[in-house]
Short mmCIF file of C-alpha atoms in Angstrom, two decimals:
data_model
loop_
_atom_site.label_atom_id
_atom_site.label_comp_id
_atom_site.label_asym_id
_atom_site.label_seq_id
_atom_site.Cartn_x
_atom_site.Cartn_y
_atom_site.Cartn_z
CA UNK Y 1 -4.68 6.00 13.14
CA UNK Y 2 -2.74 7.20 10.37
CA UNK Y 3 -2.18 10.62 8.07
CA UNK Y 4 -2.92 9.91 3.88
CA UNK Y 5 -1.24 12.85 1.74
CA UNK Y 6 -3.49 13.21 -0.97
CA UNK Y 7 -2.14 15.15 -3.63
CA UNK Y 8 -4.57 16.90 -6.32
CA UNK Y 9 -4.05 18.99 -9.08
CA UNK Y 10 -4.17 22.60 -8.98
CA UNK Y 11 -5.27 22.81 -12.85
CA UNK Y 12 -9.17 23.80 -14.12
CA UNK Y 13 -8.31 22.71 -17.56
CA UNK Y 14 -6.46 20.73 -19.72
CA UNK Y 15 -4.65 22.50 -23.05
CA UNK Y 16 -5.24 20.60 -25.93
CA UNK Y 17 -3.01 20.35 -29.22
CA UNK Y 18 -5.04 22.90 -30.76
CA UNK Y 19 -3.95 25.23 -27.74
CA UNK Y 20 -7.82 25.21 -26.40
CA UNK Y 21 -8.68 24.49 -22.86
CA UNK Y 22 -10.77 21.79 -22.26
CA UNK Y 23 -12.44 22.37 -18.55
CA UNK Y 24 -11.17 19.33 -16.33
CA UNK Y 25 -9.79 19.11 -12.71
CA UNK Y 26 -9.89 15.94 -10.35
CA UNK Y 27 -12.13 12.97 -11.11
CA UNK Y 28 -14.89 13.30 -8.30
CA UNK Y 29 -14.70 9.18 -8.11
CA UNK Y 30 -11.35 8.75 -8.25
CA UNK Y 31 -11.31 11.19 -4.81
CA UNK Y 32 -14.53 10.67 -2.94
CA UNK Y 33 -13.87 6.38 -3.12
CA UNK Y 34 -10.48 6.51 -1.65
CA UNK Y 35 -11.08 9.16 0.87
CA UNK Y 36 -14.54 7.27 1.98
CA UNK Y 37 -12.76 4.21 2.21
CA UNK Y 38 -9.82 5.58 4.31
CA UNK Y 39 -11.87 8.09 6.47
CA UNK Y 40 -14.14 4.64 7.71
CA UNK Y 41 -11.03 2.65 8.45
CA UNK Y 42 -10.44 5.49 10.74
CA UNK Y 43 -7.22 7.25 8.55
CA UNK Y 44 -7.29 10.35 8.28
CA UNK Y 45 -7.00 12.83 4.93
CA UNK Y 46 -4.88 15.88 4.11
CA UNK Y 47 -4.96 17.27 0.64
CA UNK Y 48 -2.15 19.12 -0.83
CA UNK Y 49 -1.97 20.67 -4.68
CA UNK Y 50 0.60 23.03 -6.31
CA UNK Y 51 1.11 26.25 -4.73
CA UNK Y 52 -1.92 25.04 -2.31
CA UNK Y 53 -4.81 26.26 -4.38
CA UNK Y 54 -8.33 25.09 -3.98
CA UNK Y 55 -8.79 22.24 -6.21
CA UNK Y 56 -11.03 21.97 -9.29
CA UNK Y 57 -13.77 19.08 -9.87
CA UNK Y 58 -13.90 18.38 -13.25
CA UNK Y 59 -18.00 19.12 -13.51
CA UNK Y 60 -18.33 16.16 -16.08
CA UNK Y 61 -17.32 13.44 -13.27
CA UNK Y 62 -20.43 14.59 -11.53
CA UNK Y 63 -23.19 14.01 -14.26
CA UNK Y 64 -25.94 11.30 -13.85
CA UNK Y 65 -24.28 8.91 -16.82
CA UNK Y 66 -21.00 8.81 -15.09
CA UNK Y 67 -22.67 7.71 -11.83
CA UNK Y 68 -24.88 5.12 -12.35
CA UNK Y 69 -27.82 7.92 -12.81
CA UNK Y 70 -28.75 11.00 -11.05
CA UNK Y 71 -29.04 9.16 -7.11
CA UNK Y 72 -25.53 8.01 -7.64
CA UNK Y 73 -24.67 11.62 -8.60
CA UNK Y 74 -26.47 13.24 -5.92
CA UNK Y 75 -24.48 10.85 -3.54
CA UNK Y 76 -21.32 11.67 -4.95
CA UNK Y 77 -21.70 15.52 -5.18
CA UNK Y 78 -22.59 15.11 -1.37
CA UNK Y 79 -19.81 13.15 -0.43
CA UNK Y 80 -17.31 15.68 -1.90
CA UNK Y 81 -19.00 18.35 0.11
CA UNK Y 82 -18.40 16.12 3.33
CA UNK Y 83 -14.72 16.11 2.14
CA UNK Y 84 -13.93 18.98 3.94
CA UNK Y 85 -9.85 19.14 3.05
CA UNK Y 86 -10.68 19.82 -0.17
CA UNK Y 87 -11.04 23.10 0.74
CA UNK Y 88 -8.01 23.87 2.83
CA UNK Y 89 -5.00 22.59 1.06
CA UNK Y 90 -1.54 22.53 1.74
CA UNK Y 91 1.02 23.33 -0.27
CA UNK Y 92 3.28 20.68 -2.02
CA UNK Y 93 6.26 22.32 -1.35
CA UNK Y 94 5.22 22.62 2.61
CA UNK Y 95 4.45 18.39 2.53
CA UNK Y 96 6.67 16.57 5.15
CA UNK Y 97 6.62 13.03 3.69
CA UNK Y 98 7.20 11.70 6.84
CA UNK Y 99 4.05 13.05 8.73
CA UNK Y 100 2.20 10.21 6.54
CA UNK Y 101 2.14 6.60 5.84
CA UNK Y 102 0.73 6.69 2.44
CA UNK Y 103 0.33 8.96 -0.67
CA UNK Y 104 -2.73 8.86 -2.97
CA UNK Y 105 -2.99 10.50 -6.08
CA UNK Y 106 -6.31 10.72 -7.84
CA UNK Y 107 -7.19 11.48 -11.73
CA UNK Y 108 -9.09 13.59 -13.72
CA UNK Y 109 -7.26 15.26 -16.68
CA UNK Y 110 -6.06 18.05 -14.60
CA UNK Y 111 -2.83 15.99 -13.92
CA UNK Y 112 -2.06 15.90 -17.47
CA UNK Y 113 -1.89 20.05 -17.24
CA UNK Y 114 0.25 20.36 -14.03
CA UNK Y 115 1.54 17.74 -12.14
CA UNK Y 116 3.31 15.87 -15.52
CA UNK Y 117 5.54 18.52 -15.58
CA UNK Y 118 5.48 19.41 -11.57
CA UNK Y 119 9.41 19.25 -9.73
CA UNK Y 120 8.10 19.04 -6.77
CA UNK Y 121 5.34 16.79 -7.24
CA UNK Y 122 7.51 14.54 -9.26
CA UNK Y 123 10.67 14.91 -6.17
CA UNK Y 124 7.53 14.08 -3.70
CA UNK Y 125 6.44 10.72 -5.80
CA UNK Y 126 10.13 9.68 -5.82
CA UNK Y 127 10.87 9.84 -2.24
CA UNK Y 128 7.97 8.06 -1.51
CA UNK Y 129 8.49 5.27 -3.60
CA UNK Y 130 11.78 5.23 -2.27
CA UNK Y 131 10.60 5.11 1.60
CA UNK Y 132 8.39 1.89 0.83
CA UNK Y 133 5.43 3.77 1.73
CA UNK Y 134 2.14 2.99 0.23
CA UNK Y 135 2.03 4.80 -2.89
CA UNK Y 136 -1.28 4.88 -4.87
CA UNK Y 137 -2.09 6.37 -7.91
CA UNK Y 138 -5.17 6.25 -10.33
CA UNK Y 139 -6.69 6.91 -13.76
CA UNK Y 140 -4.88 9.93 -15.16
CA UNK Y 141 -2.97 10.84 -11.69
CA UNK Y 142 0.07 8.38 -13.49
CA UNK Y 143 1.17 11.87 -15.52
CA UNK Y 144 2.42 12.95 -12.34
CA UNK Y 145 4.96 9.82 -12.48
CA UNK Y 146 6.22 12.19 -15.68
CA UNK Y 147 7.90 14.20 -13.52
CA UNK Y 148 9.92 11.90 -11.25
CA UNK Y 149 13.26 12.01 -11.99
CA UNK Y 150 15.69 10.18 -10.13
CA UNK Y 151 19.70 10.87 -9.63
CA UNK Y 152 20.58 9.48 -12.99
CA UNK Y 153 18.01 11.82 -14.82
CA UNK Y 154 15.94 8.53 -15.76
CA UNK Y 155 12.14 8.07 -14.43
CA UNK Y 156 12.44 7.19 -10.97
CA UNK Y 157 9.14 4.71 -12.26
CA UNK Y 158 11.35 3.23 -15.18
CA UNK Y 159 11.13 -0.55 -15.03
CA UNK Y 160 7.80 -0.53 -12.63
CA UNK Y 161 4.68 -2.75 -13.32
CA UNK Y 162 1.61 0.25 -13.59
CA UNK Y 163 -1.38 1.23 -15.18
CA UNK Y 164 -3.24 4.09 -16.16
CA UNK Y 165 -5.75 5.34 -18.68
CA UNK Y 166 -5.46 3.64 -21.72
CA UNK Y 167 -5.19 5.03 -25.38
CA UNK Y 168 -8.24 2.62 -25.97
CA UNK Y 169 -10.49 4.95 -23.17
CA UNK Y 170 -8.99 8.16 -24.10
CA UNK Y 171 -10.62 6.79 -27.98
CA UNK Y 172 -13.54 6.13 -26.27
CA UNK Y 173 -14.01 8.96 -24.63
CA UNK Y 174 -13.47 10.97 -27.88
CA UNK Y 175 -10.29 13.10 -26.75
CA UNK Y 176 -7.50 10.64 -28.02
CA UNK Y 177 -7.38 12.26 -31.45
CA UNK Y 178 -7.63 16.20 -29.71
CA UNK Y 179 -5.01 15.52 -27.32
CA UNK Y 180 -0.88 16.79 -27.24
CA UNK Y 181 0.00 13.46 -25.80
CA UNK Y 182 -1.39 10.33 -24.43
CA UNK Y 183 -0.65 9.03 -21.09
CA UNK Y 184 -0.09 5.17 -21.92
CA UNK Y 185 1.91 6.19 -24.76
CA UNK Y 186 4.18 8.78 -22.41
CA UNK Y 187 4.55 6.10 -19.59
CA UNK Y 188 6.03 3.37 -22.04
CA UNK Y 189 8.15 6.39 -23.03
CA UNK Y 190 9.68 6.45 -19.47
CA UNK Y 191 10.38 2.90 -19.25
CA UNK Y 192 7.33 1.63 -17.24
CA UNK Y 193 5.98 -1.89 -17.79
CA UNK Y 194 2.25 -0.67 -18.64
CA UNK Y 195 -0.45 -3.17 -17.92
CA UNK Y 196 -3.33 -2.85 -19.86
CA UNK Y 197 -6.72 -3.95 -18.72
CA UNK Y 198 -10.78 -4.18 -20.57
CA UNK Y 199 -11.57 -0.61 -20.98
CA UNK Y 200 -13.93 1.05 -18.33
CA UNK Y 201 -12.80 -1.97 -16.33
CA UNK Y 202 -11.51 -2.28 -12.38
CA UNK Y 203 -8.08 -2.84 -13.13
CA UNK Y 204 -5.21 -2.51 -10.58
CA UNK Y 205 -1.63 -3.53 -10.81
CA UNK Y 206 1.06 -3.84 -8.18
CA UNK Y 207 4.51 -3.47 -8.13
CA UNK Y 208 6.32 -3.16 -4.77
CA UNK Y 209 4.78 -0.86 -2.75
CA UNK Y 210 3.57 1.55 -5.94
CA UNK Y 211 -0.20 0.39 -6.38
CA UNK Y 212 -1.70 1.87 -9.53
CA UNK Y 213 -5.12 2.12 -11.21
CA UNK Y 214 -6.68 2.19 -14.55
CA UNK Y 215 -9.44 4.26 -14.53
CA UNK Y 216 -12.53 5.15 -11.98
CA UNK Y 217 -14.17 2.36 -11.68
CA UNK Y 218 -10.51 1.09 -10.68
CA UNK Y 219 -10.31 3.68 -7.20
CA UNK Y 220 -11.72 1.78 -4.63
CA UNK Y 221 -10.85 -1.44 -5.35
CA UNK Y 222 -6.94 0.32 -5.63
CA UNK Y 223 -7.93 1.81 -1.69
CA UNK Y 224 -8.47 -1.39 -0.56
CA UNK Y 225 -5.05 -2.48 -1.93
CA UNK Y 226 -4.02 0.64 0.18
CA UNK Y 227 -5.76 -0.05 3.30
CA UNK Y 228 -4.05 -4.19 2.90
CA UNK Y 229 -0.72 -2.21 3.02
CA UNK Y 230 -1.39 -0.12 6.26
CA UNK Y 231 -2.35 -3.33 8.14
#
């Protein structure tokens, strides 16, 4: 079958305005859903991050109350130690787009640290929106979409349909009010068309071949989207 590129960020934290780091990474959801998904229609998964370091889980996206209670946690915990790429990265800058026929990105506040403000994360995103590839990104992987610039120097996602993790859930989850920036707020910035679903919600929006969702409970509902596309 086919090769998924999923592309994680490198960072263990996320710097708030008040210049302290608050411990994040990659969403274990947002990962272990999509890569489950893919891995049992027989795809298979390579991970790359910046500068091909060993990504982070953010330890709070493993706790009981984020999983339906401690069996859903146990299951998850185990799945990401089944999820052996994790562990053996490539490097971004050493991704050959065309080796696969999709890109994932999941979420987890790490993005908002490194990949909003990654070149070659951001040249990556635009040439596979470009190629008509799958492209699939969730939760707070959209910051990466920050730093997509196309030949014009606009946002090579300016005008796109997309969602991400709302102001409302970043409230919610009592960082809104800590943070430098907020994603929903940055994406309107660029020129995106943000759709905005319930908070907490499954909530996927697609636009062309760029498939985007809200928030964790949106990941495997956005890989089946995915899996549609590969046929």
């Amino acid at each position: 079958m086919s090769k998924i590129l999923f592309v994680l960020t490198g960072a263990d934290h996320w710097t708030l305005a008040d210049g302290t780091e608050h411990p994040s990474g990659f969403w274990a959801e947002e990962a272990v859903a999509p890569y489950e998904a893919f891995t049992a229609a027989g795809h298979e998964v390579v991970v790359a991050t910046p500068g091909g370091v060993v990504p982070t889980v953010d330890r709070a996206s493993l706790a009981p109350e984020v999983n339906g209670g401690q069996e859903g946690a146990d299951r998850v915990a185990a799945a990401l130690d089944a999820f052996t790429a994790l562990r053996h990265p490539l490097a971004l800058a050493d991704v050959d787009l065309d080796e696969y026929a999709a890109v994932f990105y999941p979420g987890g506040h790490g993005p908002m640290e490194d990949l909003a403000v990654d070149a070659e994360s951001g040249r990556l995103l635009g040439r596979a929106l470009a190629s008509g590839r799958p492209l699939g990104v969730v939760c707070h992987g959209p910051a990466a979409l920050l730093a997509a610039r196309d030949e014009d120097g606009g946002n090579a996602f300016s005008g796109y349909r997309l969602t991400g993790f709302t102001n409302a859930e970043e409230t919610q989850a009592g960082l809104a009010d800590k943070a430098k920036w907020l994603l929903q707020d940055r994406l309107v910035e660029i020129g995106a068309d943000f759709v905005e679903g319930d908070p907490w919600a499954p909530h996927v929006v697609v636009d062309r071949n760029l498939v985007t969702g809200q928030n964790p409970a949106s990941s495997a509902p956005l890989a089946d989207e995915l899996l549609k596309r590969l046929g």
